[in-house]
């Protein structure tokens, strides 16, 4: 530690000369030396003749001749001293030795940057080395962690060109003096220096250096690869990014951070689901979810919840990833192109998301505690009419129609008090959610055994009235060991989480928007719910009645995995990955009579829904890994196979007739029970896979992956198929000529890949000619045919082409990554349209429809300021996806898709009426009769509009200043979406329903207006419904959001020492802090249908001791 | 130790290398335990019986015969102006009300799809049992039931749509190209199915625990009499109707007993799926009102008006034949009952100029309703009033029988034209005029 510190100090001096070049030099220190061709620069031949000139001029002249730059500190090197040199066609080494050594100046060469740094010899001019002092030094270099010998490590005598590199067994031999300092350097490891002393044998261990730029290792699934050398497209989000966010679902942490990854939160209700798409929609009818793999074990992407139980509160059930504690995550890798995903074969078409959880690290046992408390509110509200304008609107509607409001058609005007006012958005979704989170963990270990264990608790309440919440208790334990002979390595990790959801049955957002502002009081004076003819009735249910309903669910998630690896030879290892996961969910939805209007309760029963589901999964993956080094080339060969079984089962039941409301969660207390859903499915999957990777001189890399897959989802003869990809990369900045050609370029890589992946995300057993139970008839249960059987269908296939360019400038202070992709998915598995006369309307089959997803992704990261006490980094990502249906044979005849898809258009289009504005005579919205048949009906919906994201991205800034750290992420999305009208079922004035403020700009007389007149007529409603289904309802819904802000202060070391802490910080964080959008509806992410995402602020502490 | 280790490792290595080859047996999974393969279903009488039960289950739960919001009971009554649609803004119902039904109408599509799905099931049973090894009496009976169901479906299809594709196998590759066949041709198949069912089915209800919930010989015979009537074979219609009327198993019940479980008047009825008969829910929750024309057509003193209709709080009359909403399943949804058979025979006798015989049958129904006996004279004088009652009675919407009101309306016109001697409009032309378009 101490030593590193002094080294840094020295480097700091150099940086003073020129921070950028200095950094470049430091950062690429390892890189330049690691190359065995060092000295190349010094072999350049020069002819120079200088007499009695200042040193500065001599150096300028050499720079002119050789394009080599010199750096020096003016307080070390006196530039004005006069020097002489006269050489002809002599090597630069000799030239510089002659020029500089006599003046006590040494130099160090940075090959790649064509840079030479000058400094004084510590003790004045060097003594002329006597060769007799040299002795032979032998030794072995090993990896500090694995104790594996390291081949190719550079060993040089500091300040000289004397050096060698280790052989395949990590051994080296060289001549050195006792006073010499040996420098051991190897790419991906920390450089070490040792004084030779009187030793003749030096055995040394090198520490891996993950922080060195370009040497970030990414998880590619079955192997790890340095970010620098990867051939595929893999994006990475690490614990640093995840931990700064007050979120409960790991998916929320990825929003705006990964190019090509489009994540949309579907509701602000805790536990709600997300839509996740990697590079667009690939499948017409089947799963478009990526494959999730947690520590090597596949995880379910589909919700565990049943629609019967959760639909009205959670839009699409719960997110299965809710039961993964974000604090336990070390990194999330997103695999996108064929090179990265083809190893997953038939499951890789929609991309892969790999989640790696934290393990222990060698070192003293650390105890970590982090806690935060926060509060959340909805991000946006809609400006709605107050009571007075509302009443005006309703009265005007009746007078426009020549009608008189009555208690039948207008209770809001005649029965309710028109001067009442309630802000329903405030009342129903305006609450403050409380968010609490605490995480404890202990980790540590020695060289052989490391462990990590921890537990966490997270609780979120809702913004609805009532005391509902969603909470998670989780725990994890992981241990890894390597035997003393360094041959057998074992890792095991266990994770368990219990998620408890206790919510009301229904999302109140829609009610909050539509309830008239003068609706009656919620409670009577005696605090009973207010019901009655002059108050709430079954037609206008008291919104608080929903707080008497409940949706409760308990999800338990157990994940276990183990990896055993045995090295027969230093470069040959046999490995087995074993995994098991078990997720189960038990949900109960209750609708008691007390939640119903009395008149409805009189004829109803207490009703509950009981839903239980379970997902089990085991996987075994034996693998053989061989990593020979031949000359300057490194091979990495992997052979393996997968056996996997998944079982999903579920049972949902309706139960009625409970006598007592408190017993409604006990199914035994029901007087009648009916089956809602019952399913059981088994999925088996087996594959053999292989990878061949060859890296020559660390700059020419080729990666070939292949997989032969078998899936039980397909019929006999169709179960197996082959997938594979080729990827290649050329790190052209490693080429000698590049440093001369473009010295400012510090890193340059071109990569490309092409390959084939598949999608088997159809249900199980789809090929079977099966019968299943339908229901009881006369006391016996019937058997019904499930489908028309076609056993001839097979995988959807996705061909992915990708090209990428990665450039680093100014010592990688500016890093850019550019990728272009072109994916074509075909062989689409769809329900082929059949005439209903065949008994069914569809049969599953492969349709040669083609969907293209092309796009460009850009990442730029810059280190704006890089000083020890002040640093500022910025990173930007931008994705521009394009989705297009290229072909769909016989689309017009397909009942399911004829009205939904258009060839040549994206998949996410809608067909709309052609909106013509407000008719100046009738005052009603008007759409065009597109087919000129005299009436406006569904056939007139011919205008195609795109709904979706045109481009999106994020801008992240991190600033460190004297212990303070500020991170913030701005997410920006350019998209089209549904306008506010989709939130309101009735036209302004047409029904007992509130409207946005903007409707006051309505048509009143034959003069232009953008809102139709207030009316209660059927025609008015029809015109409004057509308006809602017209081009006018598709609007720009682009937004920019300050997605995340995190400010922390890290206590300084002296304070920490006093407190006996290793680290301590306090932090403040915010999520969805600000939203900028011209969108008129509720929220541009969830649109109008469900609770908007919450704006969360939290503060907390993080202590390590 | 070392050697043990070595051999152990070697063994491991070999076995792992072998396992690297993914094996194909592994990915062959058993059928799900919630499912059975078709071949298995028809391999035992228990499961084959369950496949037949599924047809009735479909009829009772959401099908064309259920009385629910997508059933013939409602849709045809809307078309026949017996019911007005309270949900005036639902265009799919409005189209039935206005008799301008577009091919895109979703309820039309559901009706069409539902009936052909039922036909598929029947075809699968007939195919599956053709070479099945289950015991012969059961096999014969189950095939008979499937053919009865198929005949019933095609009967309604032909009457609603005219010429329709006739599908009598399960092979979708072949069936997807089948085009419409003339109604006369389809009737040949209907007739052959109904006759075969009459032959094969048991006389009693022993197959369904003496509940009247599965097609038996009586049901097939009643259907056969209806088919003969619709195809103009008056003698055949009368003969088959007589068989049912003379069967001691069936007799007219009191008005309050007609729609009860195991009513003596019932020939085929369906137990409700969720306690309440779907038809009751339909008319209670969708504000469907009986038209004033139909209500005012009741003669004074007609006990059916009080027994089977109800004045809803909102001031309109609605069907009230099914009154129990308590989930006790004391009422079953009626598909075919004896009163219709009396009227079939009555019409058949009129066609054969046996007016006194016709009046006997008609008066059996009138007397039960507390009305005086009709004569030829009163009939012709009061034909406009009679129209409603007759319509209402034999197979109308409030009847709860599956015979469509549109079909009923057709019969009504036929009956009137005979009785009142007003018109010479033929059955066929009227039927052709009232056909619905095929859904798309």
PDB file of N, CA and C in Angstrom, chain A residues 832-870:
ATOM      1  N   UNK A 832     -51.290 -20.035 -37.552  1.00  0.00           N
ATOM      2  CA  UNK A 832     -51.755 -19.837 -38.919  1.00  0.00           C
ATOM      3  C   UNK A 832     -53.260 -19.692 -38.909  1.00  0.00           C
ATOM      4  N   UNK A 833     -53.711 -18.715 -39.614  1.00  0.00           N
ATOM      5  CA  UNK A 833     -55.149 -18.504 -39.669  1.00  0.00           C
ATOM      6  C   UNK A 833     -55.829 -19.666 -40.364  1.00  0.00           C
ATOM      7  N   UNK A 834     -56.884 -20.148 -39.767  1.00  0.00           N
ATOM      8  CA  UNK A 834     -57.677 -21.187 -40.396  1.00  0.00           C
ATOM      9  C   UNK A 834     -59.126 -20.725 -40.388  1.00  0.00           C
ATOM     10  N   UNK A 835     -59.910 -21.159 -41.350  1.00  0.00           N
ATOM     11  CA  UNK A 835     -61.339 -20.858 -41.242  1.00  0.00           C
ATOM     12  C   UNK A 835     -61.887 -21.579 -40.007  1.00  0.00           C
ATOM     13  N   UNK A 836     -62.756 -20.932 -39.264  1.00  0.00           N
ATOM     14  CA  UNK A 836     -63.270 -21.549 -38.039  1.00  0.00           C
ATOM     15  C   UNK A 836     -63.960 -22.884 -38.302  1.00  0.00           C
ATOM     16  N   UNK A 837     -64.311 -23.108 -39.541  1.00  0.00           N
ATOM     17  CA  UNK A 837     -64.977 -24.370 -39.866  1.00  0.00           C
ATOM     18  C   UNK A 837     -64.088 -25.572 -39.609  1.00  0.00           C
ATOM     19  N   UNK A 838     -62.779 -25.352 -39.474  1.00  0.00           N
ATOM     20  CA  UNK A 838     -61.889 -26.465 -39.150  1.00  0.00           C
ATOM     21  C   UNK A 838     -61.979 -26.836 -37.675  1.00  0.00           C
ATOM     22  N   UNK A 839     -62.739 -26.053 -36.925  1.00  0.00           N
ATOM     23  CA  UNK A 839     -62.900 -26.363 -35.512  1.00  0.00           C
ATOM     24  C   UNK A 839     -62.142 -25.399 -34.629  1.00  0.00           C
ATOM     25  N   UNK A 840     -61.032 -24.886 -35.163  1.00  0.00           N
ATOM     26  CA  UNK A 840     -60.239 -23.904 -34.439  1.00  0.00           C
ATOM     27  C   UNK A 840     -59.917 -22.769 -35.406  1.00  0.00           C
ATOM     28  N   UNK A 841     -59.498 -21.649 -34.877  1.00  0.00           N
ATOM     29  CA  UNK A 841     -59.234 -20.544 -35.793  1.00  0.00           C
ATOM     30  C   UNK A 841     -57.776 -20.467 -36.213  1.00  0.00           C
ATOM     31  N   UNK A 842     -56.920 -21.187 -35.490  1.00  0.00           N
ATOM     32  CA  UNK A 842     -55.504 -21.154 -35.861  1.00  0.00           C
ATOM     33  C   UNK A 842     -54.857 -22.520 -35.650  1.00  0.00           C
ATOM     34  N   UNK A 843     -53.730 -22.700 -36.294  1.00  0.00           N
ATOM     35  CA  UNK A 843     -52.879 -23.854 -36.003  1.00  0.00           C
ATOM     36  C   UNK A 843     -51.441 -23.343 -35.977  1.00  0.00           C
ATOM     37  N   UNK A 844     -50.685 -23.824 -35.010  1.00  0.00           N
ATOM     38  CA  UNK A 844     -49.309 -23.375 -34.845  1.00  0.00           C
ATOM     39  C   UNK A 844     -48.433 -23.857 -36.008  1.00  0.00           C
ATOM     40  N   UNK A 845     -47.680 -22.942 -36.574  1.00  0.00           N
ATOM     41  CA  UNK A 845     -46.803 -23.360 -37.662  1.00  0.00           C
ATOM     42  C   UNK A 845     -45.759 -22.299 -37.935  1.00  0.00           C
ATOM     43  N   UNK A 846     -44.757 -22.650 -38.737  1.00  0.00           N
ATOM     44  CA  UNK A 846     -43.711 -21.684 -39.078  1.00  0.00           C
ATOM     45  C   UNK A 846     -44.111 -20.917 -40.321  1.00  0.00           C
ATOM     46  N   UNK A 847     -44.129 -19.629 -40.182  1.00  0.00           N
ATOM     47  CA  UNK A 847     -44.500 -18.767 -41.289  1.00  0.00           C
ATOM     48  C   UNK A 847     -43.237 -18.065 -41.758  1.00  0.00           C
ATOM     49  N   UNK A 848     -42.981 -18.041 -43.062  1.00  0.00           N
ATOM     50  CA  UNK A 848     -41.742 -17.382 -43.501  1.00  0.00           C
ATOM     51  C   UNK A 848     -41.838 -15.865 -43.464  1.00  0.00           C
ATOM     52  N   UNK A 849     -42.477 -15.334 -42.450  1.00  0.00           N
ATOM     53  CA  UNK A 849     -42.513 -13.882 -42.274  1.00  0.00           C
ATOM     54  C   UNK A 849     -41.166 -13.430 -41.730  1.00  0.00           C
ATOM     55  N   UNK A 850     -40.736 -12.248 -42.130  1.00  0.00           N
ATOM     56  CA  UNK A 850     -39.420 -11.764 -41.713  1.00  0.00           C
ATOM     57  C   UNK A 850     -39.569 -10.410 -41.018  1.00  0.00           C
ATOM     58  N   UNK A 851     -38.929 -10.310 -39.879  1.00  0.00           N
ATOM     59  CA  UNK A 851     -38.886  -9.026 -39.168  1.00  0.00           C
ATOM     60  C   UNK A 851     -37.437  -8.563 -39.136  1.00  0.00           C
ATOM     61  N   UNK A 852     -37.225  -7.328 -39.492  1.00  0.00           N
ATOM     62  CA  UNK A 852     -35.862  -6.796 -39.441  1.00  0.00           C
ATOM     63  C   UNK A 852     -35.745  -5.820 -38.283  1.00  0.00           C
ATOM     64  N   UNK A 853     -34.683  -5.968 -37.540  1.00  0.00           N
ATOM     65  CA  UNK A 853     -34.333  -4.984 -36.524  1.00  0.00           C
ATOM     66  C   UNK A 853     -32.940  -4.480 -36.863  1.00  0.00           C
ATOM     67  N   UNK A 854     -32.847  -3.224 -37.206  1.00  0.00           N
ATOM     68  CA  UNK A 854     -31.538  -2.662 -37.475  1.00  0.00           C
ATOM     69  C   UNK A 854     -31.364  -1.470 -36.552  1.00  0.00           C
ATOM     70  N   UNK A 855     -30.141  -1.102 -36.350  1.00  0.00           N
ATOM     71  CA  UNK A 855     -29.966   0.042 -35.479  1.00  0.00           C
ATOM     72  C   UNK A 855     -28.524   0.440 -35.295  1.00  0.00           C
ATOM     73  N   UNK A 856     -28.390   1.579 -34.717  1.00  0.00           N
ATOM     74  CA  UNK A 856     -27.071   2.106 -34.419  1.00  0.00           C
ATOM     75  C   UNK A 856     -27.038   2.406 -32.927  1.00  0.00           C
ATOM     76  N   UNK A 857     -25.941   2.045 -32.306  1.00  0.00           N
ATOM     77  CA  UNK A 857     -25.768   2.351 -30.893  1.00  0.00           C
ATOM     78  C   UNK A 857     -24.445   3.061 -30.686  1.00  0.00           C
ATOM     79  N   UNK A 858     -24.507   4.095 -29.920  1.00  0.00           N
ATOM     80  CA  UNK A 858     -23.306   4.899 -29.697  1.00  0.00           C
ATOM     81  C   UNK A 858     -23.070   5.021 -28.200  1.00  0.00           C
ATOM     82  N   UNK A 859     -21.836   4.850 -27.802  1.00  0.00           N
ATOM     83  CA  UNK A 859     -21.462   5.110 -26.414  1.00  0.00           C
ATOM     84  C   UNK A 859     -20.232   5.998 -26.429  1.00  0.00           C
ATOM     85  N   UNK A 860     -20.271   7.026 -25.660  1.00  0.00           N
ATOM     86  CA  UNK A 860     -19.101   7.889 -25.530  1.00  0.00           C
ATOM     87  C   UNK A 860     -18.860   8.088 -24.046  1.00  0.00           C
ATOM     88  N   UNK A 861     -17.645   7.833 -23.596  1.00  0.00           N
ATOM     89  CA  UNK A 861     -17.366   8.168 -22.209  1.00  0.00           C
ATOM     90  C   UNK A 861     -16.092   8.991 -22.157  1.00  0.00           C
ATOM     91  N   UNK A 862     -16.136  10.001 -21.341  1.00  0.00           N
ATOM     92  CA  UNK A 862     -14.978  10.886 -21.266  1.00  0.00           C
ATOM     93  C   UNK A 862     -14.589  11.097 -19.815  1.00  0.00           C
ATOM     94  N   UNK A 863     -13.283  11.260 -19.620  1.00  0.00           N
ATOM     95  CA  UNK A 863     -12.794  11.659 -18.307  1.00  0.00           C
ATOM     96  C   UNK A 863     -12.472  13.137 -18.436  1.00  0.00           C
ATOM     97  N   UNK A 864     -13.381  13.952 -17.988  1.00  0.00           N
ATOM     98  CA  UNK A 864     -13.204  15.384 -18.191  1.00  0.00           C
ATOM     99  C   UNK A 864     -12.115  15.931 -17.284  1.00  0.00           C
ATOM    100  N   UNK A 865     -12.130  15.488 -16.070  1.00  0.00           N
ATOM    101  CA  UNK A 865     -11.103  15.903 -15.123  1.00  0.00           C
ATOM    102  C   UNK A 865     -10.661  14.649 -14.405  1.00  0.00           C
ATOM    103  N   UNK A 866      -9.374  14.460 -14.308  1.00  0.00           N
ATOM    104  CA  UNK A 866      -8.873  13.278 -13.621  1.00  0.00           C
ATOM    105  C   UNK A 866      -7.727  13.665 -12.716  1.00  0.00           C
ATOM    106  N   UNK A 867      -8.061  14.156 -11.561  1.00  0.00           N
ATOM    107  CA  UNK A 867      -7.050  14.425 -10.554  1.00  0.00           C
ATOM    108  C   UNK A 867      -7.425  13.624  -9.324  1.00  0.00           C
ATOM    109  N   UNK A 868      -6.452  13.332  -8.485  1.00  0.00           N
ATOM    110  CA  UNK A 868      -6.784  12.499  -7.321  1.00  0.00           C
ATOM    111  C   UNK A 868      -7.904  13.106  -6.484  1.00  0.00           C
ATOM    112  N   UNK A 869      -7.945  14.415  -6.378  1.00  0.00           N
ATOM    113  CA  UNK A 869      -8.951  14.990  -5.494  1.00  0.00           C
ATOM    114  C   UNK A 869     -10.170  15.493  -6.265  1.00  0.00           C
ATOM    115  N   UNK A 870     -10.096  15.432  -7.567  1.00  0.00           N
ATOM    116  CA  UNK A 870     -11.222  15.951  -8.340  1.00  0.00           C
ATOM    117  C   UNK A 870     -11.295  15.201  -9.663  1.00  0.00           C
TER     118      UNK A 870
END
